[in-house]
XYZ file of C-alpha atoms in Angstrom:
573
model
C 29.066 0.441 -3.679
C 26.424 -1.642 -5.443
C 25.055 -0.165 -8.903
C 21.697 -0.506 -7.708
C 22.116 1.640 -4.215
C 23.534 3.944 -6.318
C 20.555 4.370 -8.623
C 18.829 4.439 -5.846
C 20.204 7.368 -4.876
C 20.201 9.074 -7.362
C 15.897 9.097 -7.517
C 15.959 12.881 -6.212
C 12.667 13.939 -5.667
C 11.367 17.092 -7.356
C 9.706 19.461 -4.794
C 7.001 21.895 -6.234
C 3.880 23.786 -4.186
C 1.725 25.880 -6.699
C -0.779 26.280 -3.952
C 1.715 27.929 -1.964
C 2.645 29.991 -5.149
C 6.132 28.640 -5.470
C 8.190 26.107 -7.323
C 11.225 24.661 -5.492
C 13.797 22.235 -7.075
C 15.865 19.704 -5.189
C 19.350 20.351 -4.112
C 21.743 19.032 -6.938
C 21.620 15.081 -7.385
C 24.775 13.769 -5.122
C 25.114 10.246 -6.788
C 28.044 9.493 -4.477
C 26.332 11.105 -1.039
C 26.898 8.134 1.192
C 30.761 8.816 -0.141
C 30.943 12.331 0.588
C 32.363 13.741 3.788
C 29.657 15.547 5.944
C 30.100 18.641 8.003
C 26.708 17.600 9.693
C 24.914 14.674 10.012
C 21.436 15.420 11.052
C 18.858 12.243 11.855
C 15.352 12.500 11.414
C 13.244 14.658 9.455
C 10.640 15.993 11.993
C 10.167 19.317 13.325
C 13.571 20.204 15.121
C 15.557 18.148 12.415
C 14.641 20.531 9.670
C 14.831 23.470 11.501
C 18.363 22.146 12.743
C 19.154 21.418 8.932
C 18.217 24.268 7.593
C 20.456 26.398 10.164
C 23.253 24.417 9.619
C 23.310 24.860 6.048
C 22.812 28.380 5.811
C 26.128 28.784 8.067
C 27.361 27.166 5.155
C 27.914 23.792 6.515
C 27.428 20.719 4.338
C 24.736 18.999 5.878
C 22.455 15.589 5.158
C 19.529 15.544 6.535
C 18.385 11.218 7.191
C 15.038 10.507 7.198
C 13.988 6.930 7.909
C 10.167 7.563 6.169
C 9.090 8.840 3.021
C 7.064 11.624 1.338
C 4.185 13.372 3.065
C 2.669 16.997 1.989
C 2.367 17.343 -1.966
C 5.746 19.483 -2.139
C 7.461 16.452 -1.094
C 6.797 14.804 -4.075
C 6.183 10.869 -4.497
C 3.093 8.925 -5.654
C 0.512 11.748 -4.720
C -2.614 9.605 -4.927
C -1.003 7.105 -2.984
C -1.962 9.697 -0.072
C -5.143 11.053 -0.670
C -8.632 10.459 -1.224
C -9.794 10.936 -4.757
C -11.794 13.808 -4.322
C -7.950 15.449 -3.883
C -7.670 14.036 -7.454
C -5.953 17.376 -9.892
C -4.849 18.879 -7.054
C -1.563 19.118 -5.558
C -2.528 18.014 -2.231
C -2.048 14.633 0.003
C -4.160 14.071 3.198
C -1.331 15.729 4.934
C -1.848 18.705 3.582
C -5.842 18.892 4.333
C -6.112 19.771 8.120
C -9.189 18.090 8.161
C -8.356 14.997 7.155
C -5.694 14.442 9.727
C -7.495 11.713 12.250
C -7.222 9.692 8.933
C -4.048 9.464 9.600
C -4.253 8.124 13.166
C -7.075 5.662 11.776
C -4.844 4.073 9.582
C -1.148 5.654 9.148
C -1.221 6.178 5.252
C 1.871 4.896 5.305
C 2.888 7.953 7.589
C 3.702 6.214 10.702
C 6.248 4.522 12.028
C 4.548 1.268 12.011
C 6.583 -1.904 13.040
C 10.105 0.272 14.034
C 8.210 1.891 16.692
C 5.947 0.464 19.782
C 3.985 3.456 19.856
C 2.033 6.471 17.662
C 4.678 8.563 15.856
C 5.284 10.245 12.519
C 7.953 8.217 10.031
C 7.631 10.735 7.546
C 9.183 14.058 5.883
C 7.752 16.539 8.569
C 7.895 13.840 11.499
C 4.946 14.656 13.852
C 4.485 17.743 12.608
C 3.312 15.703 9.525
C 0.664 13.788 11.100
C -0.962 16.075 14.525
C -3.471 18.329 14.439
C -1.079 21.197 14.200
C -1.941 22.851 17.005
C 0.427 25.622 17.950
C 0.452 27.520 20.693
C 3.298 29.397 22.074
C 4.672 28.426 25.616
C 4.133 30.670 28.790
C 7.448 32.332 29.495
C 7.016 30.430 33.023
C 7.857 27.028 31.615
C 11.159 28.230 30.559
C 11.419 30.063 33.857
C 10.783 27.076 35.779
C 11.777 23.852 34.036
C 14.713 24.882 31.687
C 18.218 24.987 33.029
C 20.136 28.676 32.571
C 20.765 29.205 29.390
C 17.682 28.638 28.191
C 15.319 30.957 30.436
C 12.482 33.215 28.792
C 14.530 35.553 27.657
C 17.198 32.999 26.175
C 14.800 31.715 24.479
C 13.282 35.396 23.336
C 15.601 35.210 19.707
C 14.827 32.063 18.948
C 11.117 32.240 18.891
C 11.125 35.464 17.031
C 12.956 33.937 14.257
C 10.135 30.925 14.731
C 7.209 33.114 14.535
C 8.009 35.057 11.737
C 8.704 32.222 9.474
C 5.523 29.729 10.526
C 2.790 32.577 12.116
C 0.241 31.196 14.514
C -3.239 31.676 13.671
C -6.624 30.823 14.771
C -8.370 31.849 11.755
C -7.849 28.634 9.464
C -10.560 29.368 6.628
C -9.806 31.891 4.120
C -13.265 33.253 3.906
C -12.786 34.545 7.527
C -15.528 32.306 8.257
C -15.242 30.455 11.714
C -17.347 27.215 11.209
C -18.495 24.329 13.280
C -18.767 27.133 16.620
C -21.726 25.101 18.216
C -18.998 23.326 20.627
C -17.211 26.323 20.717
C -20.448 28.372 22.440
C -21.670 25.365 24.673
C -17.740 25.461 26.293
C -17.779 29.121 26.253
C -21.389 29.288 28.779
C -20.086 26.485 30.600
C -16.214 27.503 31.346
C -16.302 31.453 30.486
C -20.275 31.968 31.769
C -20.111 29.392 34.483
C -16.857 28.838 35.793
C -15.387 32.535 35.032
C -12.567 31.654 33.099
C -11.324 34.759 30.647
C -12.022 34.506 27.040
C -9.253 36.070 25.097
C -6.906 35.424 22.011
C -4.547 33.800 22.767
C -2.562 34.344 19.679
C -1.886 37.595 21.847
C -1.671 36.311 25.327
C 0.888 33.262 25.268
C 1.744 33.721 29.350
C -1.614 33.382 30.424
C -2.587 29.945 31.054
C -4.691 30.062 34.349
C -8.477 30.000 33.960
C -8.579 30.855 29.981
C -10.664 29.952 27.269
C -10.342 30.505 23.491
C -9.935 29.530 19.906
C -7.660 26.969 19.158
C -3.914 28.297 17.359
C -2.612 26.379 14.412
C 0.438 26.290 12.813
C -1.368 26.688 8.825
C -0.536 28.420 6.135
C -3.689 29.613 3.588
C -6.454 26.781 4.986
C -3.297 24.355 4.339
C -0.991 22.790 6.931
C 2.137 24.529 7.146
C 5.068 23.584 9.702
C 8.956 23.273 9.049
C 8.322 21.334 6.081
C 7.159 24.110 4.175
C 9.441 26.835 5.140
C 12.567 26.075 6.731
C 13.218 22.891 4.487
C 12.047 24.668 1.084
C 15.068 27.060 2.184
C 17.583 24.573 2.743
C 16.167 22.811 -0.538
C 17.435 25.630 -2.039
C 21.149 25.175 -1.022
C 23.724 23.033 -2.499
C 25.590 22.376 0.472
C 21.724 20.760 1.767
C 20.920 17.110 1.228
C 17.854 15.188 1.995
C 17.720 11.405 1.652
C 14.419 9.574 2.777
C 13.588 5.765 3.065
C 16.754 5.679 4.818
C 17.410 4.124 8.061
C 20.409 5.182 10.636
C 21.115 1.695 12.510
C 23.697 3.754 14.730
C 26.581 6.368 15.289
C 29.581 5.510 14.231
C 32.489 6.756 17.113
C 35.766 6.177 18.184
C 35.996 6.427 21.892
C 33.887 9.889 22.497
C 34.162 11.194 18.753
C 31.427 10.495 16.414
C 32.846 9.567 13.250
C 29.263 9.765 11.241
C 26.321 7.007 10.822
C 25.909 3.540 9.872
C 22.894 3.159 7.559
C 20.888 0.537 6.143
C 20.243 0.666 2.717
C 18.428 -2.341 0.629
C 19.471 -4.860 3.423
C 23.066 -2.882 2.612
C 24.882 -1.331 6.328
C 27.178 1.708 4.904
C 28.841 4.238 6.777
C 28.628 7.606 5.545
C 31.631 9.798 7.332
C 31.884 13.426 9.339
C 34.783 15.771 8.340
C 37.649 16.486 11.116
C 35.113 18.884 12.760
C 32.096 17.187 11.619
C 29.111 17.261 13.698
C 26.057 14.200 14.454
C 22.674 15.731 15.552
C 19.971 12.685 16.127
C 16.328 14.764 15.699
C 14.217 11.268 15.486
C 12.272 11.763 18.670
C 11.942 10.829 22.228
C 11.732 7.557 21.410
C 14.357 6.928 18.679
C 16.784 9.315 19.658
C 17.396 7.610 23.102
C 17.359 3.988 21.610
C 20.258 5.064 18.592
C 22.397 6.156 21.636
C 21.860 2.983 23.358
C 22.339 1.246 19.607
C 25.704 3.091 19.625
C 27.143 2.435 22.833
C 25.883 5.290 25.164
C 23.516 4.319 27.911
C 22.484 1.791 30.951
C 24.996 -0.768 31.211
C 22.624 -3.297 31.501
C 20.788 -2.328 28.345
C 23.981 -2.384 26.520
C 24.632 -5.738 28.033
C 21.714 -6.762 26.362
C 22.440 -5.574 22.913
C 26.409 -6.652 22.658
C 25.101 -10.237 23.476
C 22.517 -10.114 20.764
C 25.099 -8.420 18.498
C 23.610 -5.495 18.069
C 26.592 -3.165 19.006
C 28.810 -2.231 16.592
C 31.997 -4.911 16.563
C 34.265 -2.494 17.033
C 33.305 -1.346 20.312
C 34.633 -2.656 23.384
C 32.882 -2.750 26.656
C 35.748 -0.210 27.851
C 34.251 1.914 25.230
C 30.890 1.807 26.317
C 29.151 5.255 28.213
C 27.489 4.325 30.378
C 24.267 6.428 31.597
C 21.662 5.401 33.274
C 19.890 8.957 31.849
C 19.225 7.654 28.059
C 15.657 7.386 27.947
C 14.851 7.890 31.632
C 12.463 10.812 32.298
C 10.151 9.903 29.314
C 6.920 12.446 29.398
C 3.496 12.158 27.737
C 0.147 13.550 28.894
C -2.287 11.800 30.944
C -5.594 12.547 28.776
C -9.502 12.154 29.478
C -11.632 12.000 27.218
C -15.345 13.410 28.272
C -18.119 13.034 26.215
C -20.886 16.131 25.902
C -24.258 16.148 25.003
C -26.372 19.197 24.076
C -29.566 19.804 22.267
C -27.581 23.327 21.172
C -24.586 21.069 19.771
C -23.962 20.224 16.008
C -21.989 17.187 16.020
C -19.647 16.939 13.072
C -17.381 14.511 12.209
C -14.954 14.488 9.153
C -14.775 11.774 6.348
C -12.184 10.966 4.292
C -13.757 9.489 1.314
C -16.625 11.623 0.914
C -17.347 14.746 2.361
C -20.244 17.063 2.086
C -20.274 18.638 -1.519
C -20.604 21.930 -0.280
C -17.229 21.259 2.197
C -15.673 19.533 -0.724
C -16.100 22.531 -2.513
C -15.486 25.160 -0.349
C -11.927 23.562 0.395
C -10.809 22.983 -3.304
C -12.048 26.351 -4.488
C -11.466 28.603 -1.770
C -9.546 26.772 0.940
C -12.357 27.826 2.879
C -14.621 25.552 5.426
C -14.270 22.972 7.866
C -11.809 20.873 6.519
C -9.259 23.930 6.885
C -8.756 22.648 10.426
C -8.541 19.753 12.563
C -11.561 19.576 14.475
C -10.552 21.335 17.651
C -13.204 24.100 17.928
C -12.323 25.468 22.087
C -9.573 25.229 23.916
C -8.663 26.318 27.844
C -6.261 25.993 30.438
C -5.670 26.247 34.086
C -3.052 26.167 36.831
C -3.151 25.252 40.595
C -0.126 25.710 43.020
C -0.682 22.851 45.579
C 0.865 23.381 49.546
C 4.096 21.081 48.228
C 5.019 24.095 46.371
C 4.079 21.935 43.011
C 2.224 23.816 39.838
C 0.397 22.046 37.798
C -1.190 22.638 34.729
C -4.650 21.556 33.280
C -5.674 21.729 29.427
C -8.861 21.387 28.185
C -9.550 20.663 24.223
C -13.272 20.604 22.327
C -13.312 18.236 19.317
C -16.526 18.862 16.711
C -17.686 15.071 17.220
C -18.209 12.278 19.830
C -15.836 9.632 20.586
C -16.219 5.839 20.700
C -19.630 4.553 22.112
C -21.185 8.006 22.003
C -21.420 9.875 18.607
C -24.703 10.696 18.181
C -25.755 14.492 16.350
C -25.602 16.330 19.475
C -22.083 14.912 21.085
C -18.878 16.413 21.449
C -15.767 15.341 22.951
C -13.548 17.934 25.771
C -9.918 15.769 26.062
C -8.529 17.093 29.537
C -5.047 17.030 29.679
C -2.629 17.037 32.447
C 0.828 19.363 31.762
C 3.581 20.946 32.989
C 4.412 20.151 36.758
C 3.507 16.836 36.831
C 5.827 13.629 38.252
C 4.870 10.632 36.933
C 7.368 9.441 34.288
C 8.479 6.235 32.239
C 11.331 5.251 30.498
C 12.060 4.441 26.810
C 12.789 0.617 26.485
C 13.405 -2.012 24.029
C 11.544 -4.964 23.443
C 12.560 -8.679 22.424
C 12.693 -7.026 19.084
C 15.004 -4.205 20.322
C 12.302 -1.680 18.941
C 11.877 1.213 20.949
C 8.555 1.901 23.066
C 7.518 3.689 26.226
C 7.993 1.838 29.150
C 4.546 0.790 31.212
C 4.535 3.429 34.077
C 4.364 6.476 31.790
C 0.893 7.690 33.418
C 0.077 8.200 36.694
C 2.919 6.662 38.394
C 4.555 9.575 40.358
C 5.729 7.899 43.742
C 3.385 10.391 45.963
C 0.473 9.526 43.905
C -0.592 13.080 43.554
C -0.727 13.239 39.616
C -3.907 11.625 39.191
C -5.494 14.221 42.374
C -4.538 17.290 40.630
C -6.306 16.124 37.338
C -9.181 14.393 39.188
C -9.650 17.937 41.718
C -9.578 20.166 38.487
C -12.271 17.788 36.134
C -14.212 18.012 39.737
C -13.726 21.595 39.742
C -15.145 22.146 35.900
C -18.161 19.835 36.600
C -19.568 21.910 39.697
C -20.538 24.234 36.999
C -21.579 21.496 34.192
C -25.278 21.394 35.002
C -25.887 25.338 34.402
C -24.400 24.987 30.410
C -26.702 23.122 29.089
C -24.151 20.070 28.685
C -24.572 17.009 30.159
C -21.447 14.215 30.633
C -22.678 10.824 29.097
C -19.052 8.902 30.808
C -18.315 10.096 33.548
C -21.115 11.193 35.933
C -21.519 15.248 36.503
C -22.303 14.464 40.510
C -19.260 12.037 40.519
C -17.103 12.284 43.845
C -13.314 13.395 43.686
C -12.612 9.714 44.427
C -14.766 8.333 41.501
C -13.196 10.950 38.796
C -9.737 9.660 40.117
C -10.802 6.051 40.109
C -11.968 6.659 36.392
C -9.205 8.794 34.796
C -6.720 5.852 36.462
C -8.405 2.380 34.904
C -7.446 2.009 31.355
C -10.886 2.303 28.461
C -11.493 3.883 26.061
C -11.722 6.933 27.521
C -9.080 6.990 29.506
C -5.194 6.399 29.824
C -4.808 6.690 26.260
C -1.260 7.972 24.460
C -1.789 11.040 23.365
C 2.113 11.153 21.371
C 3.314 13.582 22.847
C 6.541 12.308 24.069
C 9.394 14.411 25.501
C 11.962 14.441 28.217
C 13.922 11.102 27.751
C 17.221 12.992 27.134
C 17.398 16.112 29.780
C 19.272 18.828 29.471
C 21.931 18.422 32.509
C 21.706 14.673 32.589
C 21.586 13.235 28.953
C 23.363 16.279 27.457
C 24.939 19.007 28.244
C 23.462 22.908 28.123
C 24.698 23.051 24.133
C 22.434 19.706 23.521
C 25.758 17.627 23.506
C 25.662 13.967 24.621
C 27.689 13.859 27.940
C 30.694 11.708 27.184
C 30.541 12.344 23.849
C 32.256 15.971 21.959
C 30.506 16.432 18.459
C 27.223 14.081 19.524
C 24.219 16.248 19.779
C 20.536 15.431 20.601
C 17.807 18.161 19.234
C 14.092 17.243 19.656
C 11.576 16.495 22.115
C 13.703 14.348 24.196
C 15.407 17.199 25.799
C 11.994 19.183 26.039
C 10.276 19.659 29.464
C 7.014 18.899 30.063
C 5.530 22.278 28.955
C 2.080 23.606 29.592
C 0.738 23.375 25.893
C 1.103 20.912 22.883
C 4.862 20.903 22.147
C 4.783 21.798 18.639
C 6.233 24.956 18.758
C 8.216 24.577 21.506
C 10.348 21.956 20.061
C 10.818 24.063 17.301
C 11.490 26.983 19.322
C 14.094 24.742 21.182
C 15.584 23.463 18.222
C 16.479 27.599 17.035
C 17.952 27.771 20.103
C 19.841 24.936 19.429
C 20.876 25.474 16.378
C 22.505 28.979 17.756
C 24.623 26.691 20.601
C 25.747 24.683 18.082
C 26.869 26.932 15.169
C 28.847 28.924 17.984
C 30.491 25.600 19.108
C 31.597 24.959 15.090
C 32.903 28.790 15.518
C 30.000 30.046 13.134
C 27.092 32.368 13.826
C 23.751 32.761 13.317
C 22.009 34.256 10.123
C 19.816 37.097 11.032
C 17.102 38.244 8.484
């Protein structure tokens, strides 16, 4: 190996948190880890890889964890200032760690995102998406694993798995230390309109996960003390901890590296450099980059459509040693892709206090109350109200309807008194794309991810339930500045469908290219393949909420499959 890929290397980063009152050292410096034999292999640094990581290493497993970006929350060391604005200056924070800075990331990436590698929003970084969202967290109904996981992964499958999840990253929907609950203006408006008007129960839903049919409440975040929290800073300060743990970042996996239907490790690219770093005898691959990379390094390895892989052994993108015979072909890799159809509605209220959050230069008094006491509005991420609802249609088909309050207006309308409600459509819907490869072969959603369920019904449901919510718009005091209040069924459809600003958008949250029965088996395995696992949001369902914590719910349960397959079992604490 090159001298200078293995100095490289050996630039360990030194993890520290004093605002989370600990101090936590990298594992040991491995200056030959691309030489070592690995018991697991994990790709992608987001929230099921770490989780995934972190399991596999406390079974005692040696285990690399690959992650193609680079540093993101303070503890993850780097070039702090680099990522943050210099009122952050003395602290040990980046803009990650400030909830309320977090649409500065989707303004400009901060070197977060994926950028050029990926035709689409995600997060590149240590922590993935989980890195870059708002961090909302809410726990799914027990019906979506009822109705749109296989066996094996029911509600109460799934019942160990989010214990262990919820007692190491704790929901809460009290973000600001002084117990405070600021910016509520939007948060009363929504409440006379959908509680007062419409009749939908206002409850905590910290408490009452199943219930997702005509509620309203506070938003649920995944924070820890007015910070962001996630995987990143609990299960991978654990596994940090461990020298049979590794984490290498700014390090890209070009493919798996198999024989036939064993994986025999990775290829990676390092300075311009391809290496292959190896699995032991019983060694174990587990690609955690995503719905959208996950399913392209399977087709980069061998294992997909046939005419895909047509397409990248004549460019010479498959690895030379693999022989059409080799090939698996399945027309499931990257089929099924999920993300929800969103609306954004502006509000406008002579009761409303329109805030909106600034990265360079916030109100002193916010400034303050966030250095000093981790207190304020900057200790979340703008979502003040949140609600859902349900409708079972005379196909049979349940549907599900979220609808999210942000503290400012959106695009043309952000005047002092405007807020934005996003309306989401979730679980139960049809319409589905497919993850695809450009001239580039970079991986992107295919163009028929919205609205294009063969019956046509998707866009219906979501234009009958944004009807349904406006019959009771005129009594709140709110008035809709986009879309008319009096506007037909047929007009709401017509709008939600045509691409502006306000509607169509991506809203990231991409799942389902790699089901569970199709892509791989119940234990996550590739089909065709024996020690080839997928764990992340390409094997995830549609489910009724932001996926956050079900995708790290899913990869727990995972990470119990898979440790019994390697004949090991799960820690309990």
């Amino acid at each position: 190996m090159p001298m200078t890929v293995i100095m490289h290397q050996l630039m360990k980063t030194l993890f520290f948190a004093t605002a989370f009152g600990f101090i936590v050292r990298a594992a040991p410096i491995c200056s030959n880890w691309t030489e070592k034999i690995w018991d697991v292999i994990i790709v992608g640094a987001g929230p099921a890889g770490i989780i995934v990581a972190d399991r596999m290493s406390e079974a005692g497993l040696s285990t690399l964890l690959i992650e193609a970006g680079g540093p993101s929350f303070g503890i993850t060391g780097g070039d702090l200032d680099s990522r943050r604005p210099s009122w952050l200056n003395g602290t040990d924070l980046t803009r990650v760690d400030v909830p309320g800075l977090y649409k500065s990331i989707f303004a400009d990436g901060g070197n977060l995102t994926c950028g050029k590698s990926l035709n689409a929003y995600g997060g590149c970084t240590i922590g993935g998406s989980s890195a870059i969202n708002a961090g909302m967290y809410f726990v799914p109904p027990a019906s979506d694993f009822e109705l749109y996981f296989p066996d094996g992964w029911k509600a109460e499958d799934m019942k160990p798995a989010l214990g262990r999840l919820l007692e190491r990253n704790i929901p809460t929907n009290i973000t600001s230390q002084d117990g405070i609950r600021y910016l509520q203006s939007g948060y009363d408006a929504a409440r006379k309109w959908i509680v007062n008007g419409l009749g939908f129960a206002e409850m905590d839903l910290t408490a009452q996960p199943d219930y997702k049919t005509e509620v309203f409440g506070h938003p649920v975040y995944d924070y820890t003390n007015g910070q962001r929290g996630g995987p990143v800073v609990t299960y991978l300060q654990s596994a940090l901890r461990r020298e049979n743990f590794d984490l290498q970042m700014n390090t890209r996996v070009v493919r798996v590296d198999r024989e036939r239907s064993r994986a025999t490790g990775v290829i990676i690219s390092l300075n311009g450099v391809e290496l292959a770093v190896k699995l032991s005898e019983a060694g174990r691959v587990i690609l955690s980059g995503g719905a959208l990379f996950s399913p392209s390094l399977l087709m980069y390895s061998g294992i997909g459509s046939p005419d895909v892989l047509s397409t990248l052994r004549d460019a010479r993108k498959l690895s030379p040693a693999l022989s059409n015979r080799d090939w698996i072909n399945s027309t499931y890799i990257g089929a099924g892709l999920f993300d929800n159809p969103n609306t954004f509605i502006e509000l406008e209220s002579d009761t409303v206090e329109s805030y909106t959050y600034s990265y360079v230069q916030p109100p002193l008094d916010d400034r303050q109350l966030y250095i000093q006491q981790r207190s304020g509005p900057y200790t979340f991420a703008s979502q003040t109200a949140v609600f859902w609802d349900a409708t079972t249609h005379q196909n049979g088909a349940v549907v599900g309807f979220q609808g999210t309050v942000d503290s400012s207006g959106f695009g043309e309308y952000m005047s002092s008194k405007t807020i934005t409600l996003n309306v989401y459509g979730t679980s139960g819907l049809k319409s589905r794309g497919h993850v695809v490869l450009d001239h580039n072969f970079i991986p992107g959603p295919s163009g028929d991810v919205y609205y294009s369920d063969p019956a046509g019904q998707d866009a219906k449901y979501i234009a009958d339930f944004i009807y349904k919510i406006f019959q009771r718009l005129p009594g709140s005091g709110l008035t809709s500045l986009n879309i008319p209040q009096n506007s037909t069924k047929a007009d709401i459809e017509k709008y939600i469908t045509a691409w502006s600003t306000y509607a169509r958008g991506q809203v990231n949250h991409w799942s389902s290219s790699c089901e569970i029965g199709k892509c791989v088996d119940v234990n996550t395995k590739v089909i065709g393949m024996e020690n080839l696992h997928v764990v992340d949001s390409s094997i995830v369902p549609p489910l009724t909420v932001n996926p956050q914590l079900g995708i790290m719910a899913v990869a727990e349960r995972a990470s119990e499959m898979i440790l019994r397959l390697a004949g090991k079992s799960m820690s309990v604490h």
